[in-house]
XYZ file of C-alpha atoms in Angstrom:
347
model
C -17.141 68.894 -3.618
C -18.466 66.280 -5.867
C -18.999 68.571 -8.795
C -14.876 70.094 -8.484
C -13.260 65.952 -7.759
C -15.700 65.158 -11.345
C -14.330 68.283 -13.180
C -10.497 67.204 -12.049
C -10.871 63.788 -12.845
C -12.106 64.483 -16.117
C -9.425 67.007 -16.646
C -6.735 65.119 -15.621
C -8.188 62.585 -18.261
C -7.758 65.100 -21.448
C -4.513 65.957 -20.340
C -3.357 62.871 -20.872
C -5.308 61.830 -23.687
C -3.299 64.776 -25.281
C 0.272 62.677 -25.244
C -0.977 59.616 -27.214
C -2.346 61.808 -29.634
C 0.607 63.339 -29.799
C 3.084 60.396 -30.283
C 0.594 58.440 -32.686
C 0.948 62.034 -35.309
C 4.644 61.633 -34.492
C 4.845 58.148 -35.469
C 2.014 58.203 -38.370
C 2.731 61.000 -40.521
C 5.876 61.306 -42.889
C 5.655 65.238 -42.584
C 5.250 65.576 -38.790
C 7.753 67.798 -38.172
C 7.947 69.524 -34.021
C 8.205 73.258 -35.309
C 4.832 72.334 -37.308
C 2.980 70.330 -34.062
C 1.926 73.530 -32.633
C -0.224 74.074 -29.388
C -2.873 74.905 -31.535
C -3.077 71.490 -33.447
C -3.206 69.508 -29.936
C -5.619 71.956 -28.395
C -7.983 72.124 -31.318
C -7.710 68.162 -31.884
C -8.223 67.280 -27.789
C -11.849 70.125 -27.662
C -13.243 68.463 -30.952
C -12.517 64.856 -29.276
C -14.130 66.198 -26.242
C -17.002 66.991 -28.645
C -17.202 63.888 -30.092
C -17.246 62.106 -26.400
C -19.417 64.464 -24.477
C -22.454 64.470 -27.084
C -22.362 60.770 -27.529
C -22.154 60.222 -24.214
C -24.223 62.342 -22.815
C -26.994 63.332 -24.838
C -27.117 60.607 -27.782
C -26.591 57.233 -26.144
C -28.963 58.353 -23.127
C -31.558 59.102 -25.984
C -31.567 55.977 -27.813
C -31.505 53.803 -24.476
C -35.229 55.667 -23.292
C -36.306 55.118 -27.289
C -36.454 59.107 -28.181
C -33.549 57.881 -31.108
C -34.112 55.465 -33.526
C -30.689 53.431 -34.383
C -31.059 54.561 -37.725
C -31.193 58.367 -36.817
C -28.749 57.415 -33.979
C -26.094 56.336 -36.487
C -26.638 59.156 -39.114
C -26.335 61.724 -36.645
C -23.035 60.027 -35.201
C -21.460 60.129 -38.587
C -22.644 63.548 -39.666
C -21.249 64.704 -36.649
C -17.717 62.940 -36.529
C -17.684 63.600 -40.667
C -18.367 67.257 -39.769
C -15.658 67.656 -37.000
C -13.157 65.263 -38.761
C -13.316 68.049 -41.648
C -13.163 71.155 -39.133
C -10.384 69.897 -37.748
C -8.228 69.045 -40.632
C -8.842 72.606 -42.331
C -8.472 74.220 -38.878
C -4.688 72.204 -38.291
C -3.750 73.011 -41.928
C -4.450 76.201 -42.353
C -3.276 77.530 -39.156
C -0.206 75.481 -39.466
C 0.886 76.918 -42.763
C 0.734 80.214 -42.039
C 2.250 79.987 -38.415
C 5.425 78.213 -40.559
C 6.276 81.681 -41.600
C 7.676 82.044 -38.070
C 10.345 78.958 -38.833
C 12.024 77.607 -41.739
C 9.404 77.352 -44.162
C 8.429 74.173 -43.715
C 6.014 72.570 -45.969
C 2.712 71.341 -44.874
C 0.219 69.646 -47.382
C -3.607 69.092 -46.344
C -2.960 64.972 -47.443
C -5.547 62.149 -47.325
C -3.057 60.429 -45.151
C -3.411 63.307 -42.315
C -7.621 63.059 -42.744
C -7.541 59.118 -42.135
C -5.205 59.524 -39.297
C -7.491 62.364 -38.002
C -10.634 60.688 -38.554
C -8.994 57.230 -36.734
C -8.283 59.329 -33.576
C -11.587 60.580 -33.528
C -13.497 57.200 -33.857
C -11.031 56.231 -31.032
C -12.455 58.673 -29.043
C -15.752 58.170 -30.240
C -15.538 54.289 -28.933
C -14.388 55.314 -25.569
C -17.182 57.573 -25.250
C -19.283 54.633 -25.667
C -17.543 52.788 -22.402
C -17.795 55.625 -20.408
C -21.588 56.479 -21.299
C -22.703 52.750 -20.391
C -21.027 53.064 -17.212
C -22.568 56.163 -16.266
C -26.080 55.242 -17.387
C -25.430 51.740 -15.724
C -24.453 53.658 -12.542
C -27.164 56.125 -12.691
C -29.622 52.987 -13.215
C -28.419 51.149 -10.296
C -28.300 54.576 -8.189
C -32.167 54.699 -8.736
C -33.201 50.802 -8.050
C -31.425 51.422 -4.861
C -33.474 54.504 -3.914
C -36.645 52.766 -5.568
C -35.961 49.301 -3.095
C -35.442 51.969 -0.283
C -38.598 53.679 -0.701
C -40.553 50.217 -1.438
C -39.439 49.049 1.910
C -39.872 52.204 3.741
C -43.459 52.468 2.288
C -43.261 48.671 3.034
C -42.281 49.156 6.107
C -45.394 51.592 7.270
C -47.969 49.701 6.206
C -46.623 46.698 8.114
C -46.288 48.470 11.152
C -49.472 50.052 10.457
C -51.301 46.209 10.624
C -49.638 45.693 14.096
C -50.689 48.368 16.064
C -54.709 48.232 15.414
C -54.259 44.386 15.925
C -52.914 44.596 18.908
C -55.102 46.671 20.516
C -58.195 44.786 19.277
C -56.838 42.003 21.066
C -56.000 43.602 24.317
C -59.113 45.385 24.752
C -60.744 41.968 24.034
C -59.475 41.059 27.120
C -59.980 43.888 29.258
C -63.615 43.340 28.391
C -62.917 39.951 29.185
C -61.417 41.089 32.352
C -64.551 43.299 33.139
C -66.970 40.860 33.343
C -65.216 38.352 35.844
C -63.321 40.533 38.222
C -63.296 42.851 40.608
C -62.599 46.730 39.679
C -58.988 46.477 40.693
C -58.197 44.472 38.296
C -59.691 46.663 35.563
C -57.818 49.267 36.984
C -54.787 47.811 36.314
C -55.189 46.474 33.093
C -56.183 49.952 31.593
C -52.960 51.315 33.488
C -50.738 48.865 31.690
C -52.544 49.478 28.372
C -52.248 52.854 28.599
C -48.609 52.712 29.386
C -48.038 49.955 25.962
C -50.077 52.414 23.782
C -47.528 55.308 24.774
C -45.083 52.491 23.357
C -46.647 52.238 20.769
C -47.560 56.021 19.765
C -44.113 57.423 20.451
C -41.302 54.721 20.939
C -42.058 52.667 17.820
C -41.795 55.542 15.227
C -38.052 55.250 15.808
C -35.947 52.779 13.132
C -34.175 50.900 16.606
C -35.104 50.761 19.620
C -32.774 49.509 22.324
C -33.515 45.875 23.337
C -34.408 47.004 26.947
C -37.188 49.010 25.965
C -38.546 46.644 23.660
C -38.291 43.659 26.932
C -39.926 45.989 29.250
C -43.058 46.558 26.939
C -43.119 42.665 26.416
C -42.914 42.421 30.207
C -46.178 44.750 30.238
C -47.567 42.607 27.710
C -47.338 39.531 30.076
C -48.070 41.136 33.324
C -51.391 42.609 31.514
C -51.441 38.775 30.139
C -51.380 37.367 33.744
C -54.816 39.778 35.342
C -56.932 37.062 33.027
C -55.985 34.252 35.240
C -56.519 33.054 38.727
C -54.520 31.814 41.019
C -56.088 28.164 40.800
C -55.526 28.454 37.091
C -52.331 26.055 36.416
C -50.494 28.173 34.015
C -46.787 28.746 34.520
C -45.252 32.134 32.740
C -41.291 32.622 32.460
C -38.988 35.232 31.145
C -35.350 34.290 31.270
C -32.823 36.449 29.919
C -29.016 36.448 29.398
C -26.600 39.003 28.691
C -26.880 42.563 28.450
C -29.693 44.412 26.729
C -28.547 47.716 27.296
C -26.040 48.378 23.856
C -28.242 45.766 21.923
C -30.788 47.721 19.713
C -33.648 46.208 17.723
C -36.394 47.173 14.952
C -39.999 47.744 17.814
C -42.339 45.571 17.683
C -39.859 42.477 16.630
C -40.655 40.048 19.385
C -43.835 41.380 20.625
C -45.725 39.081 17.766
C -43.661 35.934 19.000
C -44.861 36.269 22.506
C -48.247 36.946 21.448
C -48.503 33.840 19.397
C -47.390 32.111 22.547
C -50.613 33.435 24.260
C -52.826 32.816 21.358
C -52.296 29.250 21.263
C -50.727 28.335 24.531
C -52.925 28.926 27.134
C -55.682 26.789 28.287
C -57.845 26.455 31.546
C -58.670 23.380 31.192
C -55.458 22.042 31.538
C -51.784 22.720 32.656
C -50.200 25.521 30.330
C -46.693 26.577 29.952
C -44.962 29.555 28.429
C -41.509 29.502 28.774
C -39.484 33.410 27.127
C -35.792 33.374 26.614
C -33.913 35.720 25.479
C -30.026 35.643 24.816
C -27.243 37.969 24.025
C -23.662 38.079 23.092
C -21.899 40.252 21.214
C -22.845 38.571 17.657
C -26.288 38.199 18.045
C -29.508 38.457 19.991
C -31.441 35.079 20.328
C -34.881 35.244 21.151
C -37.095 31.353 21.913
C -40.967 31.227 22.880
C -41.571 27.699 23.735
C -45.075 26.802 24.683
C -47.742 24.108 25.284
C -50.751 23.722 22.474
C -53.565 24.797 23.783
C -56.048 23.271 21.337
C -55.321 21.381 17.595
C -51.756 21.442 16.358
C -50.875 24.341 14.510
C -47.805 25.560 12.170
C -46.114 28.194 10.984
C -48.815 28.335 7.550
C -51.672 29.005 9.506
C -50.594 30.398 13.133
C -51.897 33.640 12.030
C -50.867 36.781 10.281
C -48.860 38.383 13.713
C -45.977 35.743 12.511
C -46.619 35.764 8.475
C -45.940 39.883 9.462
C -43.110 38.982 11.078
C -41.653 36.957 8.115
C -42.132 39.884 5.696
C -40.607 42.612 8.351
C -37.816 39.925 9.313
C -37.037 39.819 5.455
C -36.793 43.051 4.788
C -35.195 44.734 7.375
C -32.684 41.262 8.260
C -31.789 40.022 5.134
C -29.275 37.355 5.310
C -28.471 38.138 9.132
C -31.479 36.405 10.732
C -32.662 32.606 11.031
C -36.327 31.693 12.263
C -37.037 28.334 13.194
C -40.381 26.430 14.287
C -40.796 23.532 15.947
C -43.209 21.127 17.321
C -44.439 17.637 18.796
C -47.904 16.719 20.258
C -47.352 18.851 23.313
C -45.181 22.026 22.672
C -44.560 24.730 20.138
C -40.910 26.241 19.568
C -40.517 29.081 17.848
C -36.715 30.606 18.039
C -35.232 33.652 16.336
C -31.312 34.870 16.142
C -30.324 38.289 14.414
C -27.320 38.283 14.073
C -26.211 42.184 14.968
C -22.684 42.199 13.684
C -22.273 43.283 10.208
């Protein structure tokens, strides 16, 4: 379909490059004469104009942009080739004009120098234009491929980011499930290798999709957390929440967005030494989906240079796949860590 709209617009385009020509040899030449004009003369004039335009812009200038011309060859072959045609045409026009006059009143045509500059003008014309169009189509063509080349970058990009997640996030879990091992009872084991084994089907199936529906994505968090919780005791003074607001069921998000936020929150947030809070909130609306972890510090202050490569990750994905349509913010004081994140859905 795109091959028969190309051929049709460039049709249409020689069709009416035809009347120009046609009123310029009216206007130019003191022997124009109607009976004379033939079909011939503006068939034969528009195919060596298409020539002209079609090897210039399609085979020469693409040659000399890539280097395979040098300008000097460049411009010797140009006028060769409109010299050539110029001539071809000329003798074609006259010749086939004077003896097609036999047919009318005997007009007289002469092969002048006037009808060779007006010829060779035209074809220069066209010659020019060919120019504009061939920079717009190698221009196009160009930007056609750094769009397919950014694609595949951040495809490939992309991978190998969500690639780095996965193995790090099941070094850390099965850290503590050996963790878990030591100090409880065999219940508890139990159910931590249930929940992992339900995140790493997450993981191995769900996240190969490009979205994935905010509701899945909560429920694997809420995994996360309940997997979280089997580390601590009862006596432990550590208060977990997950608010949320709005609907999550026609929201739809990249996996494995929000899991690094609420991991950070656990890496540096928890202490049993002292009272610990984790506090998840997650909005929605129909512009956006907000997302806040807001947490104690556990240890020394921290920021967002050196809290670890789950978040620099999440920069890189965040830039890539929510460019202009997300904001990440960090905050902090003595005694809590803030991290918020809005992506803004609507487009």
């Amino acid at each position: 379909m795109k091959k028969v709209f190309t051929f049709l617009l460039h049709s249409g385009f020689w069709m009416l490059a035809i009347v120009p020509v046609y009123i310029f040899d009216f206007l130019a030449l003191s022997y124009f004469d109607f009976r004379t004009f033939t079909i011939f003369s503006v068939v034969t004039g528009t195919l060596i104009n298409a020539v002209i335009f079609y090897t210039n812009s399609n085979y020469l200038l693409p040659k000399i942009l890539v280097k395979q011309l040098t300008t000097l060859h460049y411009v010797i072959i140009l006028l060769l080739l409109v010299s050539m045609l110029t001539c071809i045409e000329g003798f074609a026009d006259f010749y086939f004009n004077k003896y097609s006059n036999a047919f009318w009143d005997n007009v007289q045509v002469t092969l002048s120098v006037e009808y060779f500059d007006l010829t060779l003008l035209i074809n220069l014309l066209f010659l020019l234009l060919s120019f504009g169009y061939g920079f717009t189509v190698q221009w196009y063509k160009g930007e056609v491929l750094k769009r397919k080349l950014m694609q595949d970058k951040v495809e490939t990009e992309l991978s190998l980011l969500k690639a780095q997640i996965n193995p790090h996030f099941l070094f850390n879990t099965l850290n503590n499930i050996f963790g878990i091992a030591r100090k409880s009872e065999n219940q508890n084991a139990a159910n931590s290798v249930a929940k992992l084994a339900e995140m790493m089907r997450y993981l191995t199936y769900e996240t190969k999709e490009r979205k994935m529906s905010l509701e899945k994505e909560i429920k694997y968090i809420q995994s996360y957390i309940d997997l979280q919780k089997l580390r601590f005791s009862p006596d432990d003074d550590i208060e977990i929440k997950l608010d949320i607001e709005g609907s999550l069921t026609d929201k739809a998000l990249e996996p494995m967005l929000l899991l690094p936020i609420v991991e950070n929150a656990f890496k540096h947030g928890i202490s049993l030494q002292k009272r610990s809070e984790i506090l998840l909130r997650l909005k929605t609306d129909d512009n956006k989906i907000y997302f806040e972890a807001r947490n104690t510090i556990a240890k020394n202050k921290y920021t967002a240079e050196n809290s670890g490569e789950g978040l620099k990750n999440l920069r890189k994905r965040l830039a890539l796949l929510y460019a202009g349509k997300h904001e990440l913010n960090i905050t902090e004081n003595e005694m809590y860590y803030q991290l918020s994140l809005t992506i803004y859905t609507h487009d």
